Every structure is written in structure tokens, then in C-alpha cells.
Amino acid sequence: LDLSRNTRNCFLTGSPDSYRNIIGKGLRCLLNVPNTEVYKNAHHNSGRFCFQSSGPLGEKITSLRISSVGQLQHHFSAWNIQIVRSFHTSPLFQAAPVPLFWIIVKPAQKLFAIILGRSIRNWWKALPPNKRELLKESARKNKWKILLGVSSLGVLFVVFYFTHLEETPITGRARLLVFGKDHFRELSQMEYDMWMEEFKSKMLPETDARYQVVERVVGHLSESNKDIPQVSVLKWVIHVVDEPGVNAFVLPNGQVFVFTGLLNAVSDIHQLSFILGHEIAHAVLEHAV
């Protein structure tokens, strides 16, 4: 469309029973443009128009006329094209920037420095005068060795940090991984064995209705996301624990634990799907145990 002035123009599609709230001056919007029904937003000064229809796809719209107070009419033709709406996600949240991190850590660092400083000062005061002079003389003689040692520790820390960075699956973000993949799997297995030992007498059987609900939800989530390699490669094993606590967690090896307290707390299956999807995401992204 080529409309006059600085107005914004867009074509949108949607189901017959979907509506959109169009805001902002000079916005013209076509929603499944019909050749029968036209709805005008009756704000003469804003120049806002909205067209909506449930007509058949592929029907050509010819010689429609848009006009508003003080503006010329415009003739145009368009095709009613179906547009698949893209999946909407919330904005990405990056890690806290260095200034914010420093604001949070600074109070703890200050307390630690006070305690350490007082301890060193008390130790220094307790030393005999001759011992103090010997230590001062030794520090003056070895100042370059001390500086080299401190610098070496700093370099080792930097090297360790950058050699242990890894790209997070799916998101591609860099993260520090202290343990290797093998150690990570061993930790996951150790935690799994610990939970199984603790809850071995409280596991619900597969015939229980609550177990079957969780099984359907997990099955639906894994099937809907099977195009993600990290989801399809794992075998998701369900454990429903008869515990009143409101809790659920998924280990990185695909072991899903759900407490009956959580099943009693959620109001419908959609809330349960949301919670389990969140927990499965932790396993998919290989977050720490």
C-alpha cells in the first residue's frame, strides 16, 4: 500500500473469532480483508481503520477505498494471504552486568575484608619486634618473587576461566563449566541413586492415575519437542513420589521426579505442563545438578 503522509500500514490475518486492539494514530490495518463487511474505528481525527472478515482464503479484494477526514481516497487491490504466526517468547535476560554484580558482591566482600584485616592485624601485633623486622626485611628482599607469584596466580585463573568456557545447547550462550561431561554424568547418577534410595518406599506404581497423568504430560512435551536433539536423545523416566511437598525436578540424565503435593496444588493439566516444561528445560540446557 502507498498511503499518504507518515501513516503506518500493515496486513494481518487471523481466525474469524480473533480480534486485535489497534492503537496509535495513523495506523491502518487489514485483518482478513472482506468484500462485504467493513468496520471503521469512528475516531475521525485519528484516521484509524480496521477491516476483518472470515471469507475464504485466496479471495482477491479489488478496488477497496480508504478515506478519512481531510485525506484523499486511495484505491488498491490486495490478496487475502494466510500468515502463520511465529512462536512468541519472552525477551532474553542476560546475566547481570559487572556494575550490578559488583553492587551485590561488594557488601560481602567488605565484611570479608574487615574480618581478614582484623585477624592479620591481631597476628601482627602479637609478634615480637625482632620477628616483625625479619619479616619486613624478607618481604623487601623477595618483593619481585612475591609479585611474580601473585601475577602467576592471576594468569592461571584467567587461563582456567577461558579454557573451561562452553557453549550452552540451543541458546548458544557461553558459560563456565568447572566439571567435564563425564564428571557431570557421574554427579547426575549419584544424585539419582540418592533420591531413589530416599523415596524407594513412596514411589507410585505405573497403574496409578496420578502417574498416568504425569506420563501423558511428559510424553506430550517430549513428542512436541522431538526436533530438538537434546530432547530426543534422552530417555525420560517418570517417578511420582507420594510426598506432600510441592516440588518437581528433572535430573540432567532424564529422570523426572514429581511429588503428589504438586499434583494437588495445580488447578489443571496446563499448569502441570508449564512446570514440567520448565524443569525439563533445565535438563536440556544441562544445568548443574
PDB file of C-alpha atoms in Angstrom, residues 158-259:
ATOM      1  CA  VAL A 158      42.271 -16.294  33.613  1.00  0.00           C
ATOM      2  CA  VAL A 159      43.549 -19.300  31.634  1.00  0.00           C
ATOM      3  CA  PHE A 160      41.361 -21.681  33.659  1.00  0.00           C
ATOM      4  CA  TYR A 161      38.315 -19.487  33.059  1.00  0.00           C
ATOM      5  CA  PHE A 162      38.678 -19.201  29.292  1.00  0.00           C
ATOM      6  CA  THR A 163      39.666 -22.861  28.780  1.00  0.00           C
ATOM      7  CA  HIS A 164      36.547 -24.014  30.664  1.00  0.00           C
ATOM      8  CA  LEU A 165      34.035 -21.922  28.765  1.00  0.00           C
ATOM      9  CA  GLU A 166      31.433 -23.909  26.868  1.00  0.00           C
ATOM     10  CA  GLU A 167      28.572 -23.020  24.562  1.00  0.00           C
ATOM     11  CA  THR A 168      25.172 -23.705  26.075  1.00  0.00           C
ATOM     12  CA  PRO A 169      22.947 -26.002  23.981  1.00  0.00           C
ATOM     13  CA  ILE A 170      20.179 -24.269  21.996  1.00  0.00           C
ATOM     14  CA  THR A 171      20.802 -20.740  23.346  1.00  0.00           C
ATOM     15  CA  GLY A 172      24.465 -20.657  22.322  1.00  0.00           C
ATOM     16  CA  ARG A 173      25.491 -18.610  25.343  1.00  0.00           C
ATOM     17  CA  ALA A 174      28.943 -19.036  26.870  1.00  0.00           C
ATOM     18  CA  ARG A 175      29.135 -20.471  30.394  1.00  0.00           C
ATOM     19  CA  LEU A 176      31.827 -21.622  32.805  1.00  0.00           C
ATOM     20  CA  LEU A 177      31.881 -25.397  33.202  1.00  0.00           C
ATOM     21  CA  VAL A 178      34.118 -26.439  36.085  1.00  0.00           C
ATOM     22  CA  PHE A 179      33.420 -30.161  35.697  1.00  0.00           C
ATOM     23  CA  GLY A 180      33.777 -32.144  32.498  1.00  0.00           C
ATOM     24  CA  LYS A 181      30.968 -34.046  30.770  1.00  0.00           C
ATOM     25  CA  ASP A 182      31.938 -37.346  32.379  1.00  0.00           C
ATOM     26  CA  HIS A 183      32.035 -35.849  35.875  1.00  0.00           C
ATOM     27  CA  PHE A 184      28.711 -34.161  35.184  1.00  0.00           C
ATOM     28  CA  ARG A 185      27.099 -37.501  34.270  1.00  0.00           C
ATOM     29  CA  GLU A 186      28.585 -39.147  37.361  1.00  0.00           C
ATOM     30  CA  LEU A 187      27.159 -36.405  39.594  1.00  0.00           C
ATOM     31  CA  SER A 188      23.741 -36.824  37.971  1.00  0.00           C
ATOM     32  CA  GLN A 189      23.821 -40.573  38.542  1.00  0.00           C
ATOM     33  CA  MET A 190      24.901 -40.098  42.163  1.00  0.00           C
ATOM     34  CA  GLU A 191      22.012 -37.733  42.811  1.00  0.00           C
ATOM     35  CA  TYR A 192      19.580 -40.108  41.092  1.00  0.00           C
ATOM     36  CA  ASP A 193      20.723 -43.009  43.293  1.00  0.00           C
ATOM     37  CA  MET A 194      20.376 -40.803  46.366  1.00  0.00           C
ATOM     38  CA  TRP A 195      16.777 -39.820  45.548  1.00  0.00           C
ATOM     39  CA  MET A 196      15.792 -43.376  44.650  1.00  0.00           C
ATOM     40  CA  GLU A 197      17.145 -44.620  47.958  1.00  0.00           C
ATOM     41  CA  GLU A 198      15.279 -41.927  49.866  1.00  0.00           C
ATOM     42  CA  PHE A 199      11.923 -42.368  48.112  1.00  0.00           C
ATOM     43  CA  LYS A 200      12.018 -46.077  47.276  1.00  0.00           C
ATOM     44  CA  SER A 201       9.058 -46.822  49.557  1.00  0.00           C
ATOM     45  CA  LYS A 202       6.992 -43.856  48.321  1.00  0.00           C
ATOM     46  CA  MET A 203       7.009 -44.388  44.550  1.00  0.00           C
ATOM     47  CA  LEU A 204       3.580 -44.672  42.939  1.00  0.00           C
ATOM     48  CA  PRO A 205       3.043 -47.594  40.528  1.00  0.00           C
ATOM     49  CA  GLU A 206       2.512 -47.038  36.803  1.00  0.00           C
ATOM     50  CA  THR A 207      -1.117 -48.087  37.193  1.00  0.00           C
ATOM     51  CA  ASP A 208      -1.862 -45.151  39.471  1.00  0.00           C
ATOM     52  CA  ALA A 209      -3.992 -42.446  37.825  1.00  0.00           C
ATOM     53  CA  ARG A 210      -1.648 -39.690  39.042  1.00  0.00           C
ATOM     54  CA  TYR A 211       1.339 -41.425  37.471  1.00  0.00           C
ATOM     55  CA  GLN A 212      -0.521 -41.727  34.188  1.00  0.00           C
ATOM     56  CA  VAL A 213      -1.336 -38.011  34.178  1.00  0.00           C
ATOM     57  CA  VAL A 214       2.340 -37.120  34.587  1.00  0.00           C
ATOM     58  CA  GLU A 215       3.274 -39.693  31.949  1.00  0.00           C
ATOM     59  CA  ARG A 216       0.895 -38.113  29.418  1.00  0.00           C
ATOM     60  CA  VAL A 217       2.215 -34.611  30.101  1.00  0.00           C
ATOM     61  CA  VAL A 218       5.873 -35.621  29.810  1.00  0.00           C
ATOM     62  CA  GLY A 219       5.115 -37.671  26.719  1.00  0.00           C
ATOM     63  CA  HIS A 220       3.361 -34.734  25.093  1.00  0.00           C
ATOM     64  CA  LEU A 221       6.234 -32.358  25.906  1.00  0.00           C
ATOM     65  CA  SER A 222       8.898 -34.717  24.575  1.00  0.00           C
ATOM     66  CA  GLU A 223       6.900 -35.529  21.438  1.00  0.00           C
ATOM     67  CA  SER A 224       6.212 -31.857  20.702  1.00  0.00           C
ATOM     68  CA  ASN A 225       9.911 -31.007  21.006  1.00  0.00           C
ATOM     69  CA  LYS A 226      11.450 -34.069  19.393  1.00  0.00           C
ATOM     70  CA  ASP A 227      13.063 -31.829  16.751  1.00  0.00           C
ATOM     71  CA  ILE A 228      15.456 -30.644  19.482  1.00  0.00           C
ATOM     72  CA  PRO A 229      18.342 -33.175  19.675  1.00  0.00           C
ATOM     73  CA  GLN A 230      18.823 -32.691  23.426  1.00  0.00           C
ATOM     74  CA  VAL A 231      15.180 -33.715  23.957  1.00  0.00           C
ATOM     75  CA  SER A 232      15.022 -36.671  21.585  1.00  0.00           C
ATOM     76  CA  VAL A 233      18.313 -38.199  22.727  1.00  0.00           C
ATOM     77  CA  LEU A 234      17.239 -38.522  26.375  1.00  0.00           C
ATOM     78  CA  LYS A 235      15.015 -41.276  27.693  1.00  0.00           C
ATOM     79  CA  TRP A 236      12.572 -39.564  30.050  1.00  0.00           C
ATOM     80  CA  VAL A 237      11.840 -41.773  33.058  1.00  0.00           C
ATOM     81  CA  ILE A 238       8.993 -40.737  35.367  1.00  0.00           C
ATOM     82  CA  HIS A 239       8.922 -41.104  39.149  1.00  0.00           C
ATOM     83  CA  VAL A 240       5.865 -39.911  41.068  1.00  0.00           C
ATOM     84  CA  VAL A 241       6.621 -39.644  44.772  1.00  0.00           C
ATOM     85  CA  ASP A 242       3.868 -39.786  47.373  1.00  0.00           C
ATOM     86  CA  GLU A 243       5.040 -36.732  49.303  1.00  0.00           C
ATOM     87  CA  PRO A 244       3.024 -33.676  50.441  1.00  0.00           C
ATOM     88  CA  GLY A 245       5.745 -31.255  49.395  1.00  0.00           C
ATOM     89  CA  VAL A 246       5.011 -29.065  46.363  1.00  0.00           C
ATOM     90  CA  ASN A 247       8.014 -29.985  44.263  1.00  0.00           C
ATOM     91  CA  ALA A 248       9.177 -31.362  40.935  1.00  0.00           C
ATOM     92  CA  PHE A 249      12.608 -31.616  39.349  1.00  0.00           C
ATOM     93  CA  VAL A 250      14.291 -33.237  36.373  1.00  0.00           C
ATOM     94  CA  LEU A 251      17.848 -34.530  36.513  1.00  0.00           C
ATOM     95  CA  PRO A 252      20.212 -33.990  33.559  1.00  0.00           C
ATOM     96  CA  ASN A 253      20.029 -37.714  32.756  1.00  0.00           C
ATOM     97  CA  GLY A 254      16.271 -37.530  32.060  1.00  0.00           C
ATOM     98  CA  GLN A 255      14.928 -38.722  35.420  1.00  0.00           C
ATOM     99  CA  VAL A 256      11.682 -36.856  36.174  1.00  0.00           C
ATOM    100  CA  PHE A 257      10.554 -36.599  39.814  1.00  0.00           C
ATOM    101  CA  VAL A 258       7.113 -35.225  40.667  1.00  0.00           C
ATOM    102  CA  PHE A 259       5.640 -35.046  44.167  1.00  0.00           C
TER     103      PHE A 259
END
